[in-house]
XYZ file of C-alpha atoms in Angstrom:
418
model
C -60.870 -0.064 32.757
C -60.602 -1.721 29.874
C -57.507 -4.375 28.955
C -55.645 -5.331 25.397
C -55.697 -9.084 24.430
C -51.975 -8.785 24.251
C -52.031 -7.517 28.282
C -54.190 -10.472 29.169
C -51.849 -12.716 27.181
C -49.002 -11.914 29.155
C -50.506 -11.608 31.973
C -51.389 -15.302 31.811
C -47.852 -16.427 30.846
C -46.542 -14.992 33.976
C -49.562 -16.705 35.719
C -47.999 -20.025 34.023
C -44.017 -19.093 34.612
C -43.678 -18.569 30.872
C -41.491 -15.219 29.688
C -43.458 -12.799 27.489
C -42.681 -13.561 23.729
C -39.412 -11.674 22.431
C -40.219 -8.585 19.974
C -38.765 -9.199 16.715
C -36.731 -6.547 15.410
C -35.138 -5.739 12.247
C -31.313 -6.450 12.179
C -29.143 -4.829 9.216
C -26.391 -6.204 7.972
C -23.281 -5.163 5.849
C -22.864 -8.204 3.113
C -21.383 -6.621 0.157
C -21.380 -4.271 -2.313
C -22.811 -6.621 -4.728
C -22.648 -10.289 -6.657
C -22.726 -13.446 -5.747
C -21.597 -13.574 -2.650
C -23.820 -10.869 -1.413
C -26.785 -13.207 -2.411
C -25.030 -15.980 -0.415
C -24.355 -13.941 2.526
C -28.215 -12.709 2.937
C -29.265 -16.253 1.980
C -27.665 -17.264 5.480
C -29.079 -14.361 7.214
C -32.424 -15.382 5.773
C -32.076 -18.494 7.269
C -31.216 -16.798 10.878
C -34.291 -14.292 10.576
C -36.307 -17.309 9.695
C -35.082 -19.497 13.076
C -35.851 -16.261 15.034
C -38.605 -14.817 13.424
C -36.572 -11.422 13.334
C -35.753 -10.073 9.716
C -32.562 -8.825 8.168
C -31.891 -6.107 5.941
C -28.399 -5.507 3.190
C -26.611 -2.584 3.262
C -24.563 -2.237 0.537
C -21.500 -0.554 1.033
C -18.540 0.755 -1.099
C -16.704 -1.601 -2.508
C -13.140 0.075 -2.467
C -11.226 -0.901 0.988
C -10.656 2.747 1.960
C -14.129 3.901 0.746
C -15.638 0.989 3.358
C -14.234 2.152 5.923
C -14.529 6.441 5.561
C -18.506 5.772 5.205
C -17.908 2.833 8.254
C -16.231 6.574 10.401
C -18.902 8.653 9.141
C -21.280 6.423 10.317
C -19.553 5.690 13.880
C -19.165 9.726 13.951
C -22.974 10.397 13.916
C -23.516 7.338 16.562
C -25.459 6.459 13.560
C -27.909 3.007 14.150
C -28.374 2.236 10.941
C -26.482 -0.672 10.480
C -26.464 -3.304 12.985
C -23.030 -6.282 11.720
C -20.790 -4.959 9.746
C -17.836 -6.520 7.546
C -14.828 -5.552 8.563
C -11.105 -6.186 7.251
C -8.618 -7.857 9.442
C -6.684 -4.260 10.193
C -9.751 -2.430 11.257
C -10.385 -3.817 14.793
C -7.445 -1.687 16.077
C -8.682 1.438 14.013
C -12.594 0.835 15.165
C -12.117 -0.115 18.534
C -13.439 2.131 20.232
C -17.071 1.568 18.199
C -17.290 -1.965 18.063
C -19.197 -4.053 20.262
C -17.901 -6.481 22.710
C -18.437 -10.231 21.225
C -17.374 -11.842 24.112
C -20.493 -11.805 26.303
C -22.241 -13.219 23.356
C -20.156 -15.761 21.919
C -20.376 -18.388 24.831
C -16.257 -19.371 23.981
C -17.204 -20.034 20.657
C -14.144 -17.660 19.539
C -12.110 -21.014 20.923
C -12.523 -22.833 18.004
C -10.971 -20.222 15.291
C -7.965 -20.209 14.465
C -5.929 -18.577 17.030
C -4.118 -15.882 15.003
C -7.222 -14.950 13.758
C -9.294 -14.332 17.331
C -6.008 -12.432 18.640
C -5.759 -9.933 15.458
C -9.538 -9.188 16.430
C -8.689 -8.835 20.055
C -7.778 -5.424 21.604
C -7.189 -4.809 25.339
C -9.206 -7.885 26.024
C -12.585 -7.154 23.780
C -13.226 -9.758 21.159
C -14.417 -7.174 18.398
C -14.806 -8.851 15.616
C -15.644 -12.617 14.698
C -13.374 -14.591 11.945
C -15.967 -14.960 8.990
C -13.978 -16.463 6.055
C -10.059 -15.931 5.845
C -7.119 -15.379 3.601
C -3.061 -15.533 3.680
C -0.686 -15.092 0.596
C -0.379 -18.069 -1.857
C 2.159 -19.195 -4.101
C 0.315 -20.091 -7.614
C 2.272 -21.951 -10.010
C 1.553 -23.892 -13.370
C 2.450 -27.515 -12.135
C 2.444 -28.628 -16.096
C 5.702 -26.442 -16.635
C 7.406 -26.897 -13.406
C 7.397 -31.086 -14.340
C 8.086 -30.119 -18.008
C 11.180 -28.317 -17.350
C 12.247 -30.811 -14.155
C 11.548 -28.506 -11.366
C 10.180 -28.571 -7.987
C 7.822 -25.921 -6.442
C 10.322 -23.057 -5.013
C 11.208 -23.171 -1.079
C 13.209 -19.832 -1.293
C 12.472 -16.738 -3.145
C 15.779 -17.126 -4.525
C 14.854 -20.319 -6.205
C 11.782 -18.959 -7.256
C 14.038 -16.719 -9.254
C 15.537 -18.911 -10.801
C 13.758 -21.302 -11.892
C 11.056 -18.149 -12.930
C 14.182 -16.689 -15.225
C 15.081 -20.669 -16.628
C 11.526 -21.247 -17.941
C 10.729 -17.248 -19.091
C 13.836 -17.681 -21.427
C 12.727 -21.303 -22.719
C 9.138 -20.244 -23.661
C 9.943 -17.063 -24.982
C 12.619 -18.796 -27.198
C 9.044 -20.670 -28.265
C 7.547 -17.594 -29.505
C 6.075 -16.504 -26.517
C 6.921 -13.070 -25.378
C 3.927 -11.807 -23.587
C 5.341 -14.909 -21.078
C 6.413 -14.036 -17.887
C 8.082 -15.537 -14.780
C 6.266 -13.835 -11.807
C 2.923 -11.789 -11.417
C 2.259 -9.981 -8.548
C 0.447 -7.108 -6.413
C 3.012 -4.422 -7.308
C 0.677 -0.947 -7.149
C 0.975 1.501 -4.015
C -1.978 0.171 -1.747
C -2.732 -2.410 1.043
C -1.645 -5.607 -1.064
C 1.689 -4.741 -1.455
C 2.162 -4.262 2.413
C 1.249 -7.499 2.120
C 3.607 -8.486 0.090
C 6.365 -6.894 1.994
C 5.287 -8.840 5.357
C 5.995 -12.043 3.185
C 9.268 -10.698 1.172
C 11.164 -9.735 4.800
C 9.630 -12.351 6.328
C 10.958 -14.649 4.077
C 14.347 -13.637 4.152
C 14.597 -13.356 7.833
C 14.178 -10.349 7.936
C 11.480 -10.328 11.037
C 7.563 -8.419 10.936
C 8.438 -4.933 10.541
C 7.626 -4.097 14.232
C 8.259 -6.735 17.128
C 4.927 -7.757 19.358
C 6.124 -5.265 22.029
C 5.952 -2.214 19.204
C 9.879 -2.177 18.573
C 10.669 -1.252 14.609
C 12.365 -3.915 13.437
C 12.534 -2.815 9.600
C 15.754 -1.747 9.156
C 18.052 -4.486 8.724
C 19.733 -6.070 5.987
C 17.963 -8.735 5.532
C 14.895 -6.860 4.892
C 16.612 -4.683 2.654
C 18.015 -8.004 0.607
C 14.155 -8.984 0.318
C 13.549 -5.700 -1.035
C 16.339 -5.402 -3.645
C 15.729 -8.491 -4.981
C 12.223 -7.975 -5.775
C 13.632 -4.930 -7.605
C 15.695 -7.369 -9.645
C 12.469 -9.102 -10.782
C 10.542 -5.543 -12.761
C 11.663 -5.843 -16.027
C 12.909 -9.804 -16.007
C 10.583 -12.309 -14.605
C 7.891 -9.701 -14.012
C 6.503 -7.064 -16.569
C 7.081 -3.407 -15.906
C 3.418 -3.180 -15.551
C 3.335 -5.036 -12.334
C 3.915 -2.108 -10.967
C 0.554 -1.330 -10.948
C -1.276 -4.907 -10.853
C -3.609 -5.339 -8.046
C -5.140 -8.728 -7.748
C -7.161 -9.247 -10.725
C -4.071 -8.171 -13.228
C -2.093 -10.606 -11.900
C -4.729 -12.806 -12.025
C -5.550 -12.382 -15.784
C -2.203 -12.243 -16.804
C -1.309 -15.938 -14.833
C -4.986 -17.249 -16.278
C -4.399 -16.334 -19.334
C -1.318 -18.712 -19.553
C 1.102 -16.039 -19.512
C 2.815 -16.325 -15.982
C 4.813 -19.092 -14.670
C 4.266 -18.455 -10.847
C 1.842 -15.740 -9.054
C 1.259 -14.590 -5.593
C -2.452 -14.034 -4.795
C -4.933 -14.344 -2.584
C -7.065 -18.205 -2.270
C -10.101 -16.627 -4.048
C -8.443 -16.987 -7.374
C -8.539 -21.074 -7.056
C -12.124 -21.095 -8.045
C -12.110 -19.152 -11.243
C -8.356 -21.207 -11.987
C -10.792 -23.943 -12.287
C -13.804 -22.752 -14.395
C -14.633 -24.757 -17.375
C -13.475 -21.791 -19.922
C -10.029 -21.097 -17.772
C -7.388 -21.918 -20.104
C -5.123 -23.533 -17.128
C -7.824 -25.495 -15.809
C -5.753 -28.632 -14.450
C -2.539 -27.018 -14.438
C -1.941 -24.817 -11.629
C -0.752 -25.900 -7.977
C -0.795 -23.987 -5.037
C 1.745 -24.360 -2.359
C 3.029 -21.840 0.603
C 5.001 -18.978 -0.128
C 8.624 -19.454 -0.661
C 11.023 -17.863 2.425
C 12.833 -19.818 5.421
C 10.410 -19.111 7.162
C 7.683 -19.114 4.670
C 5.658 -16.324 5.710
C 2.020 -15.578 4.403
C 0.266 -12.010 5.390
C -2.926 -12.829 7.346
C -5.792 -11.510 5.448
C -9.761 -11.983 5.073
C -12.818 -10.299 6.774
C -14.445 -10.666 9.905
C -18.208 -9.514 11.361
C -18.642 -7.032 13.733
C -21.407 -5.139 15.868
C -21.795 -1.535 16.096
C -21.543 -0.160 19.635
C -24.542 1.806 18.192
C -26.513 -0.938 17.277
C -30.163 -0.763 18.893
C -30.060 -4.337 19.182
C -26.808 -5.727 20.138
C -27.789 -9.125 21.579
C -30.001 -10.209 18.373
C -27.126 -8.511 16.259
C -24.557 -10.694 18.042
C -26.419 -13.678 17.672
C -26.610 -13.131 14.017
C -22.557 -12.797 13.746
C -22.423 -16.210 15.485
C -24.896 -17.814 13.541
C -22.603 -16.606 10.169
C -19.657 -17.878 11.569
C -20.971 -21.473 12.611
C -19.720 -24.550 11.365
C -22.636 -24.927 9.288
C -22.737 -21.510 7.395
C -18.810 -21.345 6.904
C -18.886 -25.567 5.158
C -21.871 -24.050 2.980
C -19.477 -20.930 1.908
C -16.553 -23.390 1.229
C -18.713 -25.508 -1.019
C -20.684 -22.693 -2.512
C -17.786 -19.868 -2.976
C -14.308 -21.706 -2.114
C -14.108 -19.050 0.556
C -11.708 -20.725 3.207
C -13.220 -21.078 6.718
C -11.965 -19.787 9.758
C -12.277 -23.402 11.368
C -9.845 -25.399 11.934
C -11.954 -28.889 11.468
C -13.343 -27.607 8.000
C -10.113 -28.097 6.341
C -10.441 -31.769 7.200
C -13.933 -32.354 6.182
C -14.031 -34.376 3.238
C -17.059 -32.106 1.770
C -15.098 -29.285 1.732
C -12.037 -31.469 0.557
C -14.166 -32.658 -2.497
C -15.167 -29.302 -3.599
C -12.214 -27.453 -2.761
C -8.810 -30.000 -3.008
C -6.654 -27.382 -2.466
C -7.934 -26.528 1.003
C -6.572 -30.083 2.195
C -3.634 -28.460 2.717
C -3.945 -24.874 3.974
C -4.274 -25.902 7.088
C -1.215 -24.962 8.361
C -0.290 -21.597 5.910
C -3.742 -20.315 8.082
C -2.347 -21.257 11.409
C 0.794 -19.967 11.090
C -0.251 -16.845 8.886
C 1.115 -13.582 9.814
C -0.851 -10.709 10.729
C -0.631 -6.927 9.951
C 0.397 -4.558 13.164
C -2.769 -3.455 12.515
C -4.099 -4.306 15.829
C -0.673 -3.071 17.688
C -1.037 0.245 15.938
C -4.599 1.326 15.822
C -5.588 4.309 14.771
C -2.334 4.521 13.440
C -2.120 1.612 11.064
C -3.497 3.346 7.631
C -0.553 6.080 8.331
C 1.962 2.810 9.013
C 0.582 0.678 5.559
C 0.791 3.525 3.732
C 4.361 4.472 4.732
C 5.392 0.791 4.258
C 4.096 -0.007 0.779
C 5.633 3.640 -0.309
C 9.235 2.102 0.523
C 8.232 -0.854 -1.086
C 7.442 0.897 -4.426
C 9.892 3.322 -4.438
C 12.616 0.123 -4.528
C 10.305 -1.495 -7.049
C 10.381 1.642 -9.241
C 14.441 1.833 -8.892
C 14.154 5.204 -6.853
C 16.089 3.594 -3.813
C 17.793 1.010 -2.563
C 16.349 -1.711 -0.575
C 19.041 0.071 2.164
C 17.951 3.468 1.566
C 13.975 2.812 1.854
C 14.292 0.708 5.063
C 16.340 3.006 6.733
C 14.158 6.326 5.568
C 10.690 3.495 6.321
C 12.586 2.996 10.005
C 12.917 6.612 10.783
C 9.251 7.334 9.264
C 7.512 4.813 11.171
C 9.309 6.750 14.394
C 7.939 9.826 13.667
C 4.481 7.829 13.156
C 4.711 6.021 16.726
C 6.296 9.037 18.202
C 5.981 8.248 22.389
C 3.829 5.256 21.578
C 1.379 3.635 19.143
C-alpha cells in the first residue's frame, strides 16, 4: 500500500504532539456596494487573510437599505452559503435573528469593550448577533461663524433652535440671500425620519415610542408638541422641499452655505472639511437640542450567516474588523466613528478627527430603534412611524391626530405581542 507525502506528514506531527496544519478556506465578505470605503474595508480583510493564510472575497451588495436586506432574506431563504460576514444595519438583528450566527462563543468577551447600547441593540434572547463595526447617532450641525456673528449660543432646546434659526433666516435674507434657510433636515418618508422622530419626542419628553417592556408610549402630548412644531418649521426655517431631503440634500443645501443649522448623520464632518467645501472652518457640531437631548442610535455592525460553511474562521474575521487596530485606522482613514470607547480619547484619532473629542458621550447615551424589541415586526413599525411623521410635516394632521391614529396602528401591529 502505497502512502501520500501529506499522510506521512501528519502522521509525523502526531508522532511529535503537533496538530495537523488548518485548511485554508475562502471567507466572503459583504463590504459595500462600492467606493472608497469598500477598498478600505477589503484592505483590512486582506490583512486578516494574510495573518491566516485564508483568503477573502467582496460581495457587493445593493446599496439601497431595503434592497440589502430583501437579497440578505433571499439569501437566508435558500440556506444559501455564499456569503460568509455580512453588514448589517443596527435594526436588523431583531429581523435576522433567527439566521445569524452566535458571536458569543467566538468573541472571548471582547463585546465588553463596545459601547454598551450598542452590544445590547445586537443582542436578542441572549445571542450576540452582530458585532459593533463603526457607529452613528443624530448630530446637530451648525455654522459656528453665524451663531458668534449674530451673538448666539448653540441651541439646548428645539425651541431655541427655532428661534434663533427664524432670527438669522430673516437677517441674511434681508442681505440678499433667499435661497438661505434656517434648518435642513431628513424630511422624506423612509428610515431617517424615524430617526428623526426618536430625537423630536425624545426631546420634548415625550419618551421612545414604546417602553423597554413593549408598552406604546406614543400618544401623549408631548410627543404630539414635538411633532407640531416641526410642522411649524416647512415653509419658515426649512424649505418645502425638505420634505423629501434624505441625507445628502440636506447636506448640499447646509455645504453649500445655505442652511444655518442641520441634523445629519457624523459622516458629513469629513466632506464639511474638504479643501473645496465652501464652510470649511465654519461649522460646529454639538448634540441634538431636547431636555433630554436624544440622538437615534445608528451605524452598521458585522454579522455571520448561520449558513456560513465556515463559521469559526468567519467569526474570527468579524473580530479582527472590529479590533482596536482596524476601527483607529477607519477613524483616521474615513472619519467613521468607532464603536470603542478608548478611541475617542486617542489623540490620533483626536488629530484627524477633532470633532470626535467630544462624541463620547452622544454614543453612550444614544438611543436605539425598537428594532430589536420588535423583530420581524420593526419594518411594519418604522414604516407606520415615519408615515405619522410626514403626514404632520405635510399639514395633513395634527401632531394629536397622527399620534393617536400611530398609537392605535402600532396596536394592531403588536397585536398579542411583538
Amino acid at each position: 500500500m502505497k502512502f501520500s507525502f501529506a499522510f506521512w506528514l501528519i502522521t509525523l506531527s502526531v508522532w511529535l504532539g503537533m496538530s495537523a496544519p488548518a485548511q485554508a478556506v475562502e471567507v466572503t465578505i459583504t463590504c459595500g456596494p462600492g467606493g472608497s470605503d469598500v477598498e478600505f474595508c477589503l484592505k483590512h480583510a486582506q490583512a486578516w487573510a494574510a495573518k491566516t493564510g485564508n483568503t477573502v472575497r467582496n460581495f457587493s451588495p445593493p446599496g439601497g437599505f431595503g434592497e440589502k436586506i430583501a437579497l440578505y432574506r433571499q439569501l437566508f431563504a435558500a440556506k444559501s452559503s455564499d456569503v460568509d460576514v455580512l453588514i448589517v444595519d443596527g435594526t436588523w438583528p431583531g429581523i435576522l435573528k433567527d439566521h445569524l450566527t452566535d458571536l458569543k462563543p467566538y468573541s472571548k468577551g471582547w463585546e465588553n469593550q463596545h459601547f454598551p447600547a450598542m452590544v445590547a441593540n445586537n443582542t436578542v434572547n441572549g445571542r450576540l448577533l452582530a458585532m459593533p463595526w463603526f457607529t452613528d447617532s443624530g448630530l446637530l450641525y451648525y455654522r459656528k461663524d453665524l451663531l458668534a456673528q449674530y451673538g448666539e449660543a448653540v441651541p439646548t432646546t428645539w425651541a431655541e433652535l427655532t428661534r434663533m434659526a427664524q432670527k438669522i433666516q430673516t437677517a441674511e435674507r434681508h442681505k440678499g440671500r433667499q435661497d438661505f434657510h434656517g434648518f435642513v433636515f431628513q424630511g422624506k418618508a423612509y428610515e431617517a425620519l424615524t430617526c428623526f422622530t426618536l430625537e423630536l419626542v425624545g426631546g420634548h419628553g415625550g419618551g421612545t415610542i414604546m417602553d423597554a417592556d413593549g408598552t406604546i408610549t406614543i400618544n401623549n402630548p408631548q410627543a404630539a408638541k414635538a411633532l407640531d412644531l416641526a410642522a411649524s418649521w416647512i415653509g419658515t426655517i426649512s424649505p418645502i422641499g425638505v420634505l423629501n431631503y434624505e441625507e445628502e440634500e440636506a447636506r448640499g443645501v447646509f455645504q453649500n452655505a445655505n442652511a444655518l443649522f442641520m441634523r445629519n448623520w457624523p459622516y458629513a464632518w469629513a466632506l464639511m472639511e474638504k479643501d473645496d467645501s465652501p464652510v470649511k472652518g465654519k461649522v460646529g457640531i454639538a448634540k441634538l437640542p431636547g431636555q433630554p437631548s436624544t440622538a437615534a442610535l445608528g451605524g452598521w455592525q458585522l454579522a455571520v450567516s448561520k449558513y456560513s460553511q465556515h463559521p469559526a474562521e468567519a467569526a474570527d474575521l468579524v473580530m479582527y474588523m472590529t479590533s482596536a487596530k482596524v476601527q483607529k485606522a477607519r477613524a483616521i482613514g474615513n472619519s467613521l466613528n468607532p464603536t470603542l470607547p478608548e478611541l475617542y480619547k486617542d489623540k490620533d484619532v483626536i488629530a484627524a478627527n477633532a470633532f470626535m473629542a467630544n462624541l463620547s458621550d452622544v454614543f453612550a447615551n444614544s438611543v436605539a430603534r425598537p428594532a430589536t424589541l420588535t423583530g420581524l415586526k420593526y419594518p411594519q413599525v418604522s414604516q407606520s412611524v415615519f408615515s405619522a411623521a410626514h403626514e404632520v410635516l405635510s399639514k395633513r394632521a395634527t401632531g394629536e391626530e397622527a399620534v393617536k391614529r400611530l398609537e392605535q396602528r402600532l396596536k394592531k401591529i403588536r397585536r398579542k405581542h411583538w
